[in-house]
CSV table of C-alpha atoms in Angstrom, one decimal:
chain,number,residue,atom,x,y,z
A,46,UNK,CA,163.9,185.9,53.9
A,47,UNK,CA,162.6,188.5,51.4
A,48,UNK,CA,160.3,185.7,50.0
A,49,UNK,CA,158.6,185.4,53.3
A,50,UNK,CA,156.1,188.3,52.9
A,51,UNK,CA,155.0,187.2,49.4
A,52,UNK,CA,154.5,183.7,50.6
A,53,UNK,CA,152.4,184.8,53.5
A,54,UNK,CA,150.2,187.0,51.2
A,55,UNK,CA,149.8,184.0,48.8
A,56,UNK,CA,148.8,181.7,51.7
A,57,UNK,CA,146.3,184.3,53.0
A,58,UNK,CA,144.7,184.7,49.6
A,59,UNK,CA,144.2,180.9,49.2
A,60,UNK,CA,143.6,179.6,52.7
A,61,UNK,CA,141.7,176.3,52.2
A,62,UNK,CA,144.4,174.2,50.4
A,63,UNK,CA,147.3,175.1,52.7
A,64,UNK,CA,145.1,174.7,55.8
A,65,UNK,CA,143.9,171.2,54.7
A,66,UNK,CA,147.5,170.3,54.0
A,67,UNK,CA,148.6,171.6,57.4
A,68,UNK,CA,145.9,169.5,59.1
A,69,UNK,CA,147.1,166.4,57.2
A,70,UNK,CA,150.7,167.1,58.4
A,71,UNK,CA,149.3,167.6,62.0
A,72,UNK,CA,147.6,164.2,61.9
A,73,UNK,CA,150.7,162.6,60.4
A,74,UNK,CA,152.8,164.1,63.1
A,75,UNK,CA,150.5,163.0,65.9
A,76,UNK,CA,150.3,159.4,64.7
A,77,UNK,CA,154.0,159.3,63.8
A,78,UNK,CA,155.2,160.4,67.2
A,79,UNK,CA,152.8,158.2,69.2
A,80,UNK,CA,153.3,155.2,66.9
A,81,UNK,CA,157.1,155.4,67.0
A,82,UNK,CA,157.1,155.8,70.7
A,83,UNK,CA,154.9,152.7,71.1
A,84,UNK,CA,157.1,150.8,68.7
A,85,UNK,CA,160.3,151.7,70.7
A,86,UNK,CA,158.6,150.8,74.0
A,87,UNK,CA,157.4,147.4,72.6
A,88,UNK,CA,160.8,146.6,71.1
A,89,UNK,CA,162.5,147.4,74.4
A,90,UNK,CA,160.1,145.2,76.2
A,91,UNK,CA,160.7,142.3,73.8
A,92,UNK,CA,164.4,142.8,73.9
A,93,UNK,CA,164.6,142.7,77.7
A,94,UNK,CA,167.1,140.2,79.1
A,95,UNK,CA,165.5,137.2,80.8
A,96,UNK,CA,168.5,137.0,83.2
A,97,UNK,CA,169.2,133.3,82.4
A,98,UNK,CA,171.4,131.5,80.0
A,99,UNK,CA,168.5,131.4,77.6
A,100,UNK,CA,170.1,129.9,74.5
A,101,UNK,CA,171.0,126.7,76.4
A,102,UNK,CA,167.9,126.2,78.5
A,103,UNK,CA,164.7,124.2,77.9
A,104,UNK,CA,161.9,123.1,80.2
A,105,UNK,CA,160.5,119.6,80.6
A,106,UNK,CA,157.0,118.8,82.0
A,107,UNK,CA,156.1,115.1,82.3
A,108,UNK,CA,153.9,112.9,84.5
A,109,UNK,CA,155.1,110.8,87.4
A,110,UNK,CA,153.5,107.3,86.9
A,111,UNK,CA,154.4,106.0,90.3
A,112,UNK,CA,152.8,105.5,93.7
A,113,UNK,CA,152.5,108.6,95.9
A,114,UNK,CA,155.2,107.5,98.4
A,115,UNK,CA,157.7,107.2,95.5
A,116,UNK,CA,157.4,110.7,94.1
A,117,UNK,CA,160.4,112.2,96.0
A,118,UNK,CA,162.7,109.3,95.2
A,119,UNK,CA,161.7,109.3,91.6
A,120,UNK,CA,162.2,113.0,91.3
A,121,UNK,CA,165.7,112.6,92.6
A,122,UNK,CA,166.3,109.7,90.3
A,123,UNK,CA,165.1,111.8,87.2
A,124,UNK,CA,167.4,114.7,88.2
A,125,UNK,CA,170.4,112.4,88.6
A,126,UNK,CA,169.7,110.5,85.4
A,127,UNK,CA,169.2,113.6,83.3
A,128,UNK,CA,172.2,115.3,84.8
A,129,UNK,CA,174.4,112.3,83.8
A,130,UNK,CA,173.5,112.6,80.1
A,131,UNK,CA,176.5,113.6,77.9
A,132,UNK,CA,174.8,116.7,76.3
A,133,UNK,CA,173.4,118.1,79.6
A,134,UNK,CA,175.4,120.6,81.6
A,135,UNK,CA,173.0,120.9,84.5
A,136,UNK,CA,169.4,120.1,85.6
A,137,UNK,CA,167.2,121.4,88.4
A,138,UNK,CA,163.7,121.2,89.7
A,139,UNK,CA,161.9,124.4,88.7
A,140,UNK,CA,158.1,125.1,89.0
A,141,UNK,CA,158.1,127.3,85.8
A,142,UNK,CA,160.4,129.2,83.5
A,143,UNK,CA,160.4,132.7,82.0
A,144,UNK,CA,157.8,133.1,79.3
A,145,UNK,CA,156.1,129.8,80.1
A,146,UNK,CA,152.8,131.6,80.4
A,147,UNK,CA,151.8,130.0,83.7
A,148,UNK,CA,153.3,130.0,87.2
A,149,UNK,CA,152.7,131.1,90.8
A,150,UNK,CA,152.4,134.7,92.0
A,151,UNK,CA,152.4,136.3,95.5
A,152,UNK,CA,151.6,139.6,97.1
A,153,UNK,CA,154.9,141.1,98.5
A,154,UNK,CA,155.0,143.2,101.7
A,155,UNK,CA,157.7,144.2,104.2
A,156,UNK,CA,155.3,143.6,107.1
A,157,UNK,CA,152.5,141.1,107.4
A,158,UNK,CA,149.9,143.8,108.1
A,159,UNK,CA,150.9,145.9,105.2
A,160,UNK,CA,148.9,146.2,102.0
A,161,UNK,CA,150.4,144.7,98.8
A,162,UNK,CA,153.4,146.7,97.6
A,163,UNK,CA,153.7,144.7,94.4
A,164,UNK,CA,153.1,141.3,92.9
A,165,UNK,CA,156.0,138.9,92.3
A,166,UNK,CA,156.4,135.7,90.3
A,167,UNK,CA,157.3,132.9,92.7
A,168,UNK,CA,159.6,130.1,91.4
A,169,UNK,CA,159.9,127.0,93.5
A,170,UNK,CA,163.3,125.4,92.8
A,171,UNK,CA,166.1,123.2,94.1
A,172,UNK,CA,169.2,124.5,95.8
A,173,UNK,CA,171.4,124.6,92.6
A,174,UNK,CA,168.9,126.4,90.4
A,175,UNK,CA,171.0,129.6,90.2
A,176,UNK,CA,173.9,127.6,88.7
A,177,UNK,CA,171.6,125.7,86.3
A,178,UNK,CA,169.9,128.9,85.0
A,179,UNK,CA,173.1,130.9,84.9
A,180,UNK,CA,171.7,133.7,87.1
A,181,UNK,CA,174.0,136.5,88.1
A,182,UNK,CA,174.2,136.9,91.9
A,183,UNK,CA,174.9,140.5,92.7
A,184,UNK,CA,174.6,140.4,96.5
A,185,UNK,CA,174.4,137.7,99.2
A,186,UNK,CA,174.6,134.0,98.8
A,187,UNK,CA,172.9,131.2,96.9
A,188,UNK,CA,170.9,128.4,98.6
A,189,UNK,CA,172.7,125.6,100.4
A,190,UNK,CA,171.6,122.0,100.1
A,191,UNK,CA,170.6,121.9,103.7
A,192,UNK,CA,168.0,124.7,103.0
A,193,UNK,CA,166.3,122.7,100.3
A,194,UNK,CA,162.9,121.4,101.3
A,195,UNK,CA,160.7,118.8,99.5
A,196,UNK,CA,157.0,118.7,100.2
A,197,UNK,CA,154.1,116.8,98.7
A,198,UNK,CA,151.9,119.9,98.0
A,199,UNK,CA,151.6,123.7,98.7
A,200,UNK,CA,155.2,124.4,98.1
A,201,UNK,CA,154.4,128.0,97.5
A,202,UNK,CA,153.1,128.5,101.0
A,203,UNK,CA,156.2,127.2,102.8
A,204,UNK,CA,158.4,129.7,104.7
A,205,UNK,CA,161.9,129.5,103.4
A,206,UNK,CA,165.1,131.4,102.4
A,207,UNK,CA,164.6,133.6,99.4
A,208,UNK,CA,166.6,134.9,96.4
A,209,UNK,CA,164.9,138.0,94.9
A,210,UNK,CA,165.6,140.1,91.8
A,211,UNK,CA,167.3,143.5,92.0
A,212,UNK,CA,164.2,145.2,90.6
A,213,UNK,CA,162.1,143.8,93.5
A,214,UNK,CA,164.8,145.0,96.0
A,215,UNK,CA,164.8,148.5,94.4
A,216,UNK,CA,161.0,148.7,94.7
A,217,UNK,CA,160.9,147.6,98.3
A,218,UNK,CA,163.9,149.7,99.4
A,219,UNK,CA,164.1,152.6,96.9
A,220,UNK,CA,166.7,154.6,98.9
A,221,UNK,CA,169.1,151.7,99.1
A,222,UNK,CA,168.1,148.4,97.5
A,223,UNK,CA,171.0,146.6,99.2
A,224,UNK,CA,169.1,146.9,102.4
A,225,UNK,CA,166.8,144.1,101.3
A,226,UNK,CA,169.6,141.6,101.9
A,227,UNK,CA,169.0,139.8,105.2
A,228,UNK,CA,165.5,141.3,105.7
A,229,UNK,CA,162.3,139.3,106.2
A,230,UNK,CA,159.7,140.0,103.6
A,231,UNK,CA,156.2,138.4,103.3
A,232,UNK,CA,154.8,136.6,100.3
A,233,UNK,CA,151.1,136.6,100.8
A,234,UNK,CA,151.7,137.0,104.5
A,235,UNK,CA,154.1,134.1,104.8
A,236,UNK,CA,157.6,135.2,106.1
A,237,UNK,CA,160.7,134.6,104.0
A,238,UNK,CA,164.3,135.6,104.7
A,239,UNK,CA,166.1,137.3,101.8
A,240,UNK,CA,169.4,135.5,101.4
A,241,UNK,CA,170.5,136.7,98.0
A,242,UNK,CA,169.8,139.1,95.2
A,243,UNK,CA,170.2,138.3,91.5
A,244,UNK,CA,170.5,140.9,88.7
A,245,UNK,CA,167.3,139.8,87.0
A,246,UNK,CA,165.0,136.9,86.3
A,247,UNK,CA,162.0,137.4,84.1
A,248,UNK,CA,158.5,136.3,85.2
A,249,UNK,CA,156.7,133.5,83.3
A,250,UNK,CA,154.5,136.2,81.6
A,251,UNK,CA,156.0,138.4,78.9
A,252,UNK,CA,153.7,141.4,79.0
A,253,UNK,CA,152.9,141.3,82.8
A,254,UNK,CA,153.4,144.7,84.5
A,255,UNK,CA,155.6,143.1,87.2
A,256,UNK,CA,157.6,141.0,84.9
A,257,UNK,CA,160.9,142.1,86.5
A,258,UNK,CA,159.6,141.1,90.0
A,259,UNK,CA,160.6,137.5,90.7
A,260,UNK,CA,161.6,135.4,93.7
A,261,UNK,CA,163.1,131.9,94.0
A,262,UNK,CA,162.7,129.7,97.0
A,263,UNK,CA,164.5,126.3,97.7
A,264,UNK,CA,161.3,124.3,98.0
A,265,UNK,CA,160.4,121.4,95.7
A,266,UNK,CA,157.0,119.9,95.2
A,267,UNK,CA,157.2,116.2,94.6
A,268,UNK,CA,153.9,115.1,93.1
A,269,UNK,CA,152.2,113.8,90.0
A,270,UNK,CA,153.9,116.3,87.7
A,271,UNK,CA,157.6,116.4,87.0
A,272,UNK,CA,158.8,120.0,86.1
A,273,UNK,CA,162.4,120.3,85.3
A,274,UNK,CA,164.7,122.9,83.7
A,275,UNK,CA,167.6,121.6,81.7
A,276,UNK,CA,170.7,123.5,80.7
A,277,UNK,CA,172.4,122.0,77.6
A,278,UNK,CA,176.1,122.2,77.0
A,279,UNK,CA,177.0,124.9,74.5
A,280,UNK,CA,175.9,124.2,70.9
A,281,UNK,CA,174.2,120.9,72.1
A,282,UNK,CA,170.7,122.0,72.7
A,283,UNK,CA,169.1,119.7,70.1
A,284,UNK,CA,171.1,116.8,71.2
A,285,UNK,CA,170.3,117.4,74.9
A,286,UNK,CA,166.6,117.5,74.1
A,287,UNK,CA,166.8,114.2,72.3
A,288,UNK,CA,168.7,112.6,75.1
A,289,UNK,CA,166.3,113.8,77.8
A,290,UNK,CA,163.2,112.7,75.8
A,291,UNK,CA,164.7,109.3,75.2
A,292,UNK,CA,165.6,109.0,78.9
A,293,UNK,CA,162.1,110.0,80.2
A,294,UNK,CA,160.0,107.9,77.8
A,295,UNK,CA,162.1,104.8,78.7
A,296,UNK,CA,160.0,104.7,81.9
A,297,UNK,CA,156.8,102.8,81.3
A,298,UNK,CA,153.5,104.9,81.2
A,299,UNK,CA,155.4,108.1,81.3
A,300,UNK,CA,154.5,110.8,78.7
A,301,UNK,CA,156.0,114.2,78.1
A,302,UNK,CA,153.6,117.1,78.1
A,303,UNK,CA,156.0,119.9,77.2
A,304,UNK,CA,159.6,120.1,76.1
A,305,UNK,CA,160.3,123.6,74.8
A,306,UNK,CA,163.3,125.9,74.8
A,307,UNK,CA,163.1,129.3,76.4
A,308,UNK,CA,163.8,130.9,73.0
A,309,UNK,CA,160.7,129.1,71.7
A,310,UNK,CA,158.6,130.2,74.6
A,311,UNK,CA,159.7,133.8,74.2
A,312,UNK,CA,158.9,133.8,70.5
A,313,UNK,CA,155.4,132.4,71.2
A,314,UNK,CA,154.9,134.8,74.1
A,315,UNK,CA,155.6,137.9,71.9
A,316,UNK,CA,153.8,136.8,68.7
A,317,UNK,CA,151.0,139.3,69.2
A,318,UNK,CA,153.4,142.1,70.1
A,319,UNK,CA,155.5,141.4,67.0
A,320,UNK,CA,152.3,141.4,64.9
A,321,UNK,CA,151.3,144.7,66.5
A,322,UNK,CA,154.7,146.2,65.7
A,323,UNK,CA,154.4,145.2,62.1
A,324,UNK,CA,151.0,146.8,61.9
A,325,UNK,CA,152.3,150.0,63.5
A,326,UNK,CA,155.1,150.2,61.0
A,327,UNK,CA,152.6,149.7,58.1
A,328,UNK,CA,150.5,152.5,59.5
A,329,UNK,CA,153.5,154.8,59.9
A,330,UNK,CA,154.7,154.1,56.3
A,331,UNK,CA,151.3,154.3,54.7
A,332,UNK,CA,150.4,157.6,56.5
A,333,UNK,CA,153.8,159.1,55.6
A,334,UNK,CA,153.2,158.1,51.9
A,335,UNK,CA,149.7,159.6,51.9
A,336,UNK,CA,151.0,162.8,53.4
A,337,UNK,CA,153.9,163.0,50.9
A,338,UNK,CA,151.5,162.4,48.1
A,339,UNK,CA,149.2,165.1,49.4
A,340,UNK,CA,152.0,167.6,49.6
A,341,UNK,CA,153.2,166.6,46.1
A,342,UNK,CA,149.7,167.1,44.7
A,343,UNK,CA,149.1,170.4,46.4
A,344,UNK,CA,152.5,171.8,45.3
A,345,UNK,CA,152.0,170.6,41.7
A,346,UNK,CA,148.5,172.2,41.6
A,347,UNK,CA,149.9,175.5,43.0
A,348,UNK,CA,152.7,175.5,40.4
A,349,UNK,CA,150.3,174.9,37.5
A,350,UNK,CA,148.0,177.6,38.8
A,351,UNK,CA,150.9,180.1,39.1
A,352,UNK,CA,152.7,179.5,35.9
A,353,UNK,CA,152.2,183.1,34.8
A,354,UNK,CA,153.5,184.4,38.2
A,355,UNK,CA,156.6,182.2,37.9
A,356,UNK,CA,157.2,183.3,34.4
A,357,UNK,CA,157.0,187.0,35.4
A,358,UNK,CA,159.5,186.4,38.2
A,359,UNK,CA,161.8,184.6,35.8
A,360,UNK,CA,161.5,187.4,33.3
A,361,UNK,CA,162.4,190.0,36.0
A,362,UNK,CA,165.6,188.2,36.7
A,363,UNK,CA,164.7,185.5,39.3
A,364,UNK,CA,167.0,182.6,39.0
A,365,UNK,CA,166.0,178.9,39.1
A,366,UNK,CA,167.3,178.7,42.6
A,367,UNK,CA,165.1,181.6,43.7
A,368,UNK,CA,162.0,179.8,42.3
A,369,UNK,CA,163.0,176.5,44.0
A,370,UNK,CA,163.7,178.3,47.3
A,371,UNK,CA,160.3,180.0,47.1
A,372,UNK,CA,158.3,176.8,46.9
A,373,UNK,CA,160.5,175.0,49.5
A,374,UNK,CA,160.0,177.8,51.9
A,375,UNK,CA,156.3,177.9,51.3
A,376,UNK,CA,156.0,174.2,52.0
A,377,UNK,CA,158.2,174.5,55.1
A,378,UNK,CA,155.8,177.2,56.5
A,379,UNK,CA,152.8,175.0,56.0
A,380,UNK,CA,154.6,172.0,57.5
A,381,UNK,CA,155.6,174.1,60.6
A,382,UNK,CA,152.0,175.1,61.1
A,383,UNK,CA,150.9,171.4,60.8
A,384,UNK,CA,153.7,170.4,63.3
A,385,UNK,CA,152.5,173.0,65.8
A,386,UNK,CA,149.0,171.7,65.6
A,387,UNK,CA,150.3,168.2,65.7
A,388,UNK,CA,152.3,168.8,68.9
A,389,UNK,CA,149.1,169.8,70.7
A,390,UNK,CA,147.2,166.8,69.3
A,391,UNK,CA,150.1,164.4,70.2
A,392,UNK,CA,150.3,165.7,73.8
A,393,UNK,CA,146.5,165.2,74.2
A,394,UNK,CA,146.6,161.7,72.7
A,395,UNK,CA,149.6,160.8,74.9
A,396,UNK,CA,147.8,162.0,78.0
A,397,UNK,CA,144.8,159.8,77.0
A,398,UNK,CA,147.1,156.7,76.5
A,399,UNK,CA,148.8,157.4,79.8
A,400,UNK,CA,145.5,157.4,81.6
A,401,UNK,CA,143.8,154.6,79.7
A,402,UNK,CA,146.7,152.2,79.0
A,403,UNK,CA,149.3,153.2,81.6
A,404,UNK,CA,151.9,154.0,79.0
A,405,UNK,CA,154.8,156.3,79.8
A,406,UNK,CA,154.9,160.0,78.7
A,407,UNK,CA,156.5,160.7,75.4
A,408,UNK,CA,160.0,162.3,75.8
A,409,UNK,CA,160.6,165.7,74.1
A,410,UNK,CA,163.1,164.1,71.8
A,411,UNK,CA,160.3,162.3,70.0
A,412,UNK,CA,158.6,165.6,69.2
A,413,UNK,CA,161.8,166.9,67.7
A,414,UNK,CA,162.2,163.7,65.7
A,415,UNK,CA,158.6,163.9,64.5
A,416,UNK,CA,159.0,167.6,63.4
A,417,UNK,CA,162.2,166.8,61.6
A,418,UNK,CA,160.6,163.8,59.9
A,419,UNK,CA,157.6,165.7,58.7
A,420,UNK,CA,159.8,168.5,57.4
A,421,UNK,CA,162.0,166.1,55.5
A,422,UNK,CA,158.9,164.3,54.0
A,423,UNK,CA,157.5,167.7,53.0
A,424,UNK,CA,160.6,169.0,51.4
A,425,UNK,CA,161.2,165.7,49.5
A,426,UNK,CA,157.6,165.7,48.3
A,427,UNK,CA,157.7,169.3,47.0
A,428,UNK,CA,161.2,169.0,45.5
A,429,UNK,CA,160.0,167.5,42.1
A,430,UNK,CA,157.2,170.0,41.5
A,431,UNK,CA,159.5,172.8,42.5
A,432,UNK,CA,162.2,171.6,40.1
A,433,UNK,CA,159.6,171.6,37.3
A,434,UNK,CA,158.7,175.2,38.2
A,435,UNK,CA,162.4,176.1,37.8
A,436,UNK,CA,162.3,174.9,34.2
A,437,UNK,CA,159.4,177.1,33.2
A,438,UNK,CA,160.4,179.3,30.3
A,439,UNK,CA,159.9,183.0,31.0
A,440,UNK,CA,158.7,183.7,27.4
A,441,UNK,CA,156.2,180.8,27.4
A,442,UNK,CA,154.9,181.7,30.9
A,443,UNK,CA,154.4,185.4,30.2
A,444,UNK,CA,152.3,184.5,27.1
A,445,UNK,CA,150.1,182.0,28.9
A,446,UNK,CA,146.8,183.1,30.5
């Protein structure tokens, strides 16, 4: 610690260079902490479990080239025919699937006169959809065949039994989410009875703020469009898709609009987010490199400027370790000043993002990580110039002007 006072005197005598370097460290710290936090948040969002047996499931959307009075019978026929294919484990009517990008939503309230408590994605499905999707029922029961209703249109508006996600139950009944079972809740003022609660089912939109809020109701809409979800047998997804396509197009005038796996839908949904992640990583790496280069340049300039001072210290008995320690400690002090300024800037920037973009506050552990990262970057950047200073010959340095 005896080097501390000489270091402070040196920094006070030459304020501009160290101050600019501290400001560069502060900016790096601010961007680093906020960028890493945003990266982690986005990665967690992308990695969220959809709640279904995603690797085995694909959706099919096709037309129904039949008379209106045949729609229901032809829907049943398609489900039975696809279910009998050798590579298919299960098939159900389902109005949409997670990550599809389109679907139905409803306002959710506990009483019809209440204001909206949240939005929820509404899936219309048949009675065996939980089995087809591989959803995990944590409380209550699944639908019975007797509860299944088939309508020509406006399936979303039909009162029915309901299976909801645990996240929705926790929002409606925060003190005890299990109280939601057996209750009547209202979807856009239409009463529904909660019969079961599943662990999770993702909404059709990847970045939607209520993506964990979903409901399933045993109501099918038999119309011009055939919307099915197919679960392939393990390791037979490609074969199942081929068999389903061949089965459907065997019907005259039928065309398939969409046939995509949930994995493909998820990848497409998060294309922009993954691109943003790559950009953030590039910013973090580039800024870290620029900061390290700035520290390297400042340290090298300081060493060249103080060759005579270094030589005098070496002639008076200072070891190479003493010289190395001096410059490492000097850099650590400048970095700590920059981190202190950066903490203030990072908090202000985070407050702005919370207000403007509804992001979460940054945990204190990120500030500790950012400070440690900046300190390591600074010490590594100054290590080479400091090592050069250690090799300055006392005789040559004391003769130089």
